[in-house]
PDB file of C-alpha atoms in Angstrom:
ATOM      1  CA  MET R  10      86.442 113.929  94.970  1.00  0.00           C
ATOM      2  CA  LEU R  11      84.378 112.631  92.093  1.00  0.00           C
ATOM      3  CA  THR R  12      85.487 109.120  91.263  1.00  0.00           C
ATOM      4  CA  ILE R  13      85.085 106.882  88.275  1.00  0.00           C
ATOM      5  CA  PRO R  14      82.767 104.135  89.467  1.00  0.00           C
ATOM      6  CA  GLU R  15      82.663 102.137  86.257  1.00  0.00           C
ATOM      7  CA  PRO R  16      85.435  99.552  85.785  1.00  0.00           C
ATOM      8  CA  ASP R  17      84.899  99.957  82.029  1.00  0.00           C
ATOM      9  CA  THR R  18      86.114 103.565  82.233  1.00  0.00           C
ATOM     10  CA  ARG R  19      89.279 102.506  84.082  1.00  0.00           C
ATOM     11  CA  LYS R  20      89.812  99.713  81.542  1.00  0.00           C
ATOM     12  CA  LYS R  21      89.316 102.139  78.646  1.00  0.00           C
ATOM     13  CA  LEU R  22      91.821 104.597  80.166  1.00  0.00           C
ATOM     14  CA  LEU R  23      94.374 101.811  80.623  1.00  0.00           C
ATOM     15  CA  GLU R  24      93.897 100.870  76.953  1.00  0.00           C
ATOM     16  CA  GLU R  25      94.388 104.514  75.910  1.00  0.00           C
ATOM     17  CA  ILE R  26      97.566 104.700  77.996  1.00  0.00           C
ATOM     18  CA  HIS R  27      98.857 101.425  76.542  1.00  0.00           C
ATOM     19  CA  ASP R  28      98.201 102.658  72.985  1.00  0.00           C
ATOM     20  CA  PHE R  29      99.966 105.945  73.772  1.00  0.00           C
ATOM     21  CA  VAL R  30     103.109 104.379  75.229  1.00  0.00           C
ATOM     22  CA  SER R  31     103.218 101.798  72.423  1.00  0.00           C
ATOM     23  CA  ALA R  32     103.115 104.577  69.832  1.00  0.00           C
ATOM     24  CA  THR R  33     105.591 106.885  71.589  1.00  0.00           C
ATOM     25  CA  GLY R  34     108.006 104.528  73.313  1.00  0.00           C
ATOM     26  CA  MET R  35     107.472 106.399  76.581  1.00  0.00           C
ATOM     27  CA  THR R  36     107.514 104.336  79.764  1.00  0.00           C
ATOM     28  CA  LEU R  37     104.402 103.991  81.906  1.00  0.00           C
ATOM     29  CA  ASP R  38     106.022 105.650  84.915  1.00  0.00           C
ATOM     30  CA  ALA R  39     107.296 108.573  82.809  1.00  0.00           C
ATOM     31  CA  LEU R  40     103.798 109.102  81.426  1.00  0.00           C
ATOM     32  CA  GLY R  41     102.284 109.119  84.916  1.00  0.00           C
ATOM     33  CA  ARG R  42     104.894 111.567  86.215  1.00  0.00           C
ATOM     34  CA  ALA R  43     104.566 113.885  83.230  1.00  0.00           C
ATOM     35  CA  ALA R  44     100.770 113.824  83.056  1.00  0.00           C
ATOM     36  CA  VAL R  45      99.820 114.038  86.736  1.00  0.00           C
ATOM     37  CA  GLY R  46     102.994 113.784  88.815  1.00  0.00           C
ATOM     38  CA  ASP R  47     102.416 110.126  89.751  1.00  0.00           C
ATOM     39  CA  GLY R  48     104.930 107.573  88.497  1.00  0.00           C
ATOM     40  CA  ARG R  49     102.787 104.746  89.896  1.00  0.00           C
ATOM     41  CA  LEU R  50      99.590 105.896  88.177  1.00  0.00           C
ATOM     42  CA  VAL R  51      99.212 102.844  85.930  1.00  0.00           C
ATOM     43  CA  GLU R  52     100.123 100.456  88.737  1.00  0.00           C
ATOM     44  CA  ARG R  53      97.396 102.011  90.897  1.00  0.00           C
ATOM     45  CA  LEU R  54      94.817 101.869  88.070  1.00  0.00           C
ATOM     46  CA  ARG R  55      95.626  98.222  87.407  1.00  0.00           C
ATOM     47  CA  ALA R  56      95.150  97.496  91.111  1.00  0.00           C
ATOM     48  CA  GLY R  57      91.611  98.878  90.841  1.00  0.00           C
ATOM     49  CA  ARG R  58      92.144 102.283  92.414  1.00  0.00           C
ATOM     50  CA  ASP R  59      89.652 104.904  91.355  1.00  0.00           C
ATOM     51  CA  ILE R  60      90.758 108.341  90.225  1.00  0.00           C
ATOM     52  CA  GLY R  61      88.865 111.586  90.104  1.00  0.00           C
ATOM     53  CA  THR R  62      87.342 112.939  86.961  1.00  0.00           C
ATOM     54  CA  LYS R  63      89.737 115.908  87.094  1.00  0.00           C
ATOM     55  CA  LYS R  64      92.734 113.576  87.047  1.00  0.00           C
ATOM     56  CA  LEU R  65      91.149 111.543  84.249  1.00  0.00           C
ATOM     57  CA  ASP R  66      90.710 114.734  82.226  1.00  0.00           C
ATOM     58  CA  ARG R  67      94.298 115.845  82.973  1.00  0.00           C
ATOM     59  CA  ILE R  68      95.714 112.511  81.788  1.00  0.00           C
ATOM     60  CA  ARG R  69      93.735 112.555  78.563  1.00  0.00           C
ATOM     61  CA  ALA R  70      94.517 116.240  77.932  1.00  0.00           C
ATOM     62  CA  TRP R  71      98.234 115.647  78.504  1.00  0.00           C
ATOM     63  CA  MET R  72      98.312 112.689  76.104  1.00  0.00           C
ATOM     64  CA  ALA R  73      96.456 114.721  73.450  1.00  0.00           C
ATOM     65  CA  ALA R  74      98.840 117.662  73.849  1.00  0.00           C
ATOM     66  CA  GLU R  75     101.870 115.372  73.708  1.00  0.00           C
ATOM     67  CA  ARG R  76     100.540 113.654  70.572  1.00  0.00           C
ATOM     68  CA  GLY R  77     100.026 117.076  68.983  1.00  0.00           C
ATOM     69  CA  ARG R  78     103.536 118.164  69.955  1.00  0.00           C
ATOM     70  CA  ARG R  79     105.060 114.995  68.529  1.00  0.00           C
ATOM     71  CA  ASP R  80     103.018 115.328  65.318  1.00  0.00           C
ATOM     72  CA  GLN R  81     104.195 118.920  64.925  1.00  0.00           C
ATOM     73  CA  GLU R  82     107.820 117.848  65.423  1.00  0.00           C
ATOM     74  CA  ALA R  83     107.413 115.090  62.850  1.00  0.00           C
ATOM     75  CA  ARG R  84     105.924 117.478  60.268  1.00  0.00           C
ATOM     76  CA  SER R  85     108.428 120.272  60.786  1.00  0.00           C
ATOM     77  CA  GLY R  86     111.526 118.205  61.482  1.00  0.00           C
ATOM     78  CA  ALA R  87     112.316 120.509  64.406  1.00  0.00           C
ATOM     79  CA  PRO R  88     111.332 120.354  68.062  1.00  0.00           C
ATOM     80  CA  ALA R  89     108.061 122.098  68.839  1.00  0.00           C
ATOM     81  CA  THR R  90     108.018 124.905  71.358  1.00  0.00           C
ATOM     82  CA  GLY R  91     105.973 124.840  74.525  1.00  0.00           C
ATOM     83  CA  ARG R  92     106.077 121.096  74.933  1.00  0.00           C
ATOM     84  CA  PRO R  93     104.632 119.496  78.054  1.00  0.00           C
ATOM     85  CA  HIS R  94     106.944 118.985  81.015  1.00  0.00           C
ATOM     86  CA  ASP R  95     108.923 115.743  80.869  1.00  0.00           C
ATOM     87  CA  PRO R  96     110.743 115.066  84.176  1.00  0.00           C
ATOM     88  CA  ALA R  97     113.124 112.582  82.559  1.00  0.00           C
ATOM     89  CA  ARG R  98     114.190 115.162  80.015  1.00  0.00           C
ATOM     90  CA  SER R  99     114.415 117.927  82.635  1.00  0.00           C
ATOM     91  CA  ALA R 100     117.121 116.063  84.540  1.00  0.00           C
ATOM     92  CA  ALA R 101     119.259 115.821  81.405  1.00  0.00           C
ATOM     93  CA  ASP R 102     118.622 119.467  80.539  1.00  0.00           C
ATOM     94  CA  MET R 103     119.678 120.495  84.033  1.00  0.00           C
ATOM     95  CA  HIS R 104     123.200 119.265  83.305  1.00  0.00           C
ATOM     96  CA  GLU R 105     123.311 120.444  79.719  1.00  0.00           C
ATOM     97  CA  GLY R 106     126.463 122.383  79.019  1.00  0.00           C
ATOM     98  CA  ALA R 107     128.516 120.792  81.799  1.00  0.00           C
ATOM     99  CA  ALA R 108     130.654 118.852  79.335  1.00  0.00           C
ATOM    100  CA  THR R 109     131.169 121.841  77.066  1.00  0.00           C
ATOM    101  CA  GLY R 110     132.144 124.196  79.865  1.00  0.00           C
ATOM    102  CA  THR R 111     129.419 126.674  79.001  1.00  0.00           C
ATOM    103  CA  ARG R 112     128.214 129.151  81.584  1.00  0.00           C
ATOM    104  CA  ARG R 113     124.916 128.312  83.276  1.00  0.00           C
ATOM    105  CA  GLU R 114     122.917 129.398  86.299  1.00  0.00           C
ATOM    106  CA  THR R 115     123.420 127.250  89.390  1.00  0.00           C
ATOM    107  CA  ALA R 116     121.489 127.833  92.618  1.00  0.00           C
ATOM    108  CA  GLY R 117     120.848 131.477  91.843  1.00  0.00           C
ATOM    109  CA  ARG R 118     124.370 132.385  90.770  1.00  0.00           C
ATOM    110  CA  ALA R 119     126.291 131.982  87.533  1.00  0.00           C
ATOM    111  CA  ALA R 120     128.684 129.054  87.357  1.00  0.00           C
ATOM    112  CA  GLU R 121     131.978 129.988  85.771  1.00  0.00           C
ATOM    113  CA  PRO R 122     133.488 127.867  83.010  1.00  0.00           C
ATOM    114  CA  ALA R 123     136.300 125.561  84.089  1.00  0.00           C
ATOM    115  CA  THR R 124     139.781 127.015  83.617  1.00  0.00           C
ATOM    116  CA  GLU R 125     143.195 125.428  83.602  1.00  0.00           C
ATOM    117  CA  GLY R 126     145.409 126.799  86.387  1.00  0.00           C
ATOM    118  CA  PRO R 127     146.782 130.359  86.629  1.00  0.00           C
ATOM    119  CA  SER R 128     148.115 131.999  83.457  1.00  0.00           C
TER     120      SER R 128
END
């Protein structure tokens, strides 16, 4: 694994992350999970842990893509398609429709809408 030996690079990345979450309102753990699947990413960076250059590139690429997606939403007034994966949002989407009784796929089979007793 190629690591980032310079503390200045880690410090710069932490500043970029701080600026991103300040601008978006996203939490640090949500950013880490969405960008590289590590909710403790920022905690580890602050503790001095090195990361590989691939992970560094993935974090920066994810933040750039997310900024672009948010900018597109702001310009169009509608959600952009193909947005990056957001685990926090995925959990809510998983249960979408439950309150309205709409049909949705559950564990490989269709869940039927709730009905009220026999007719």
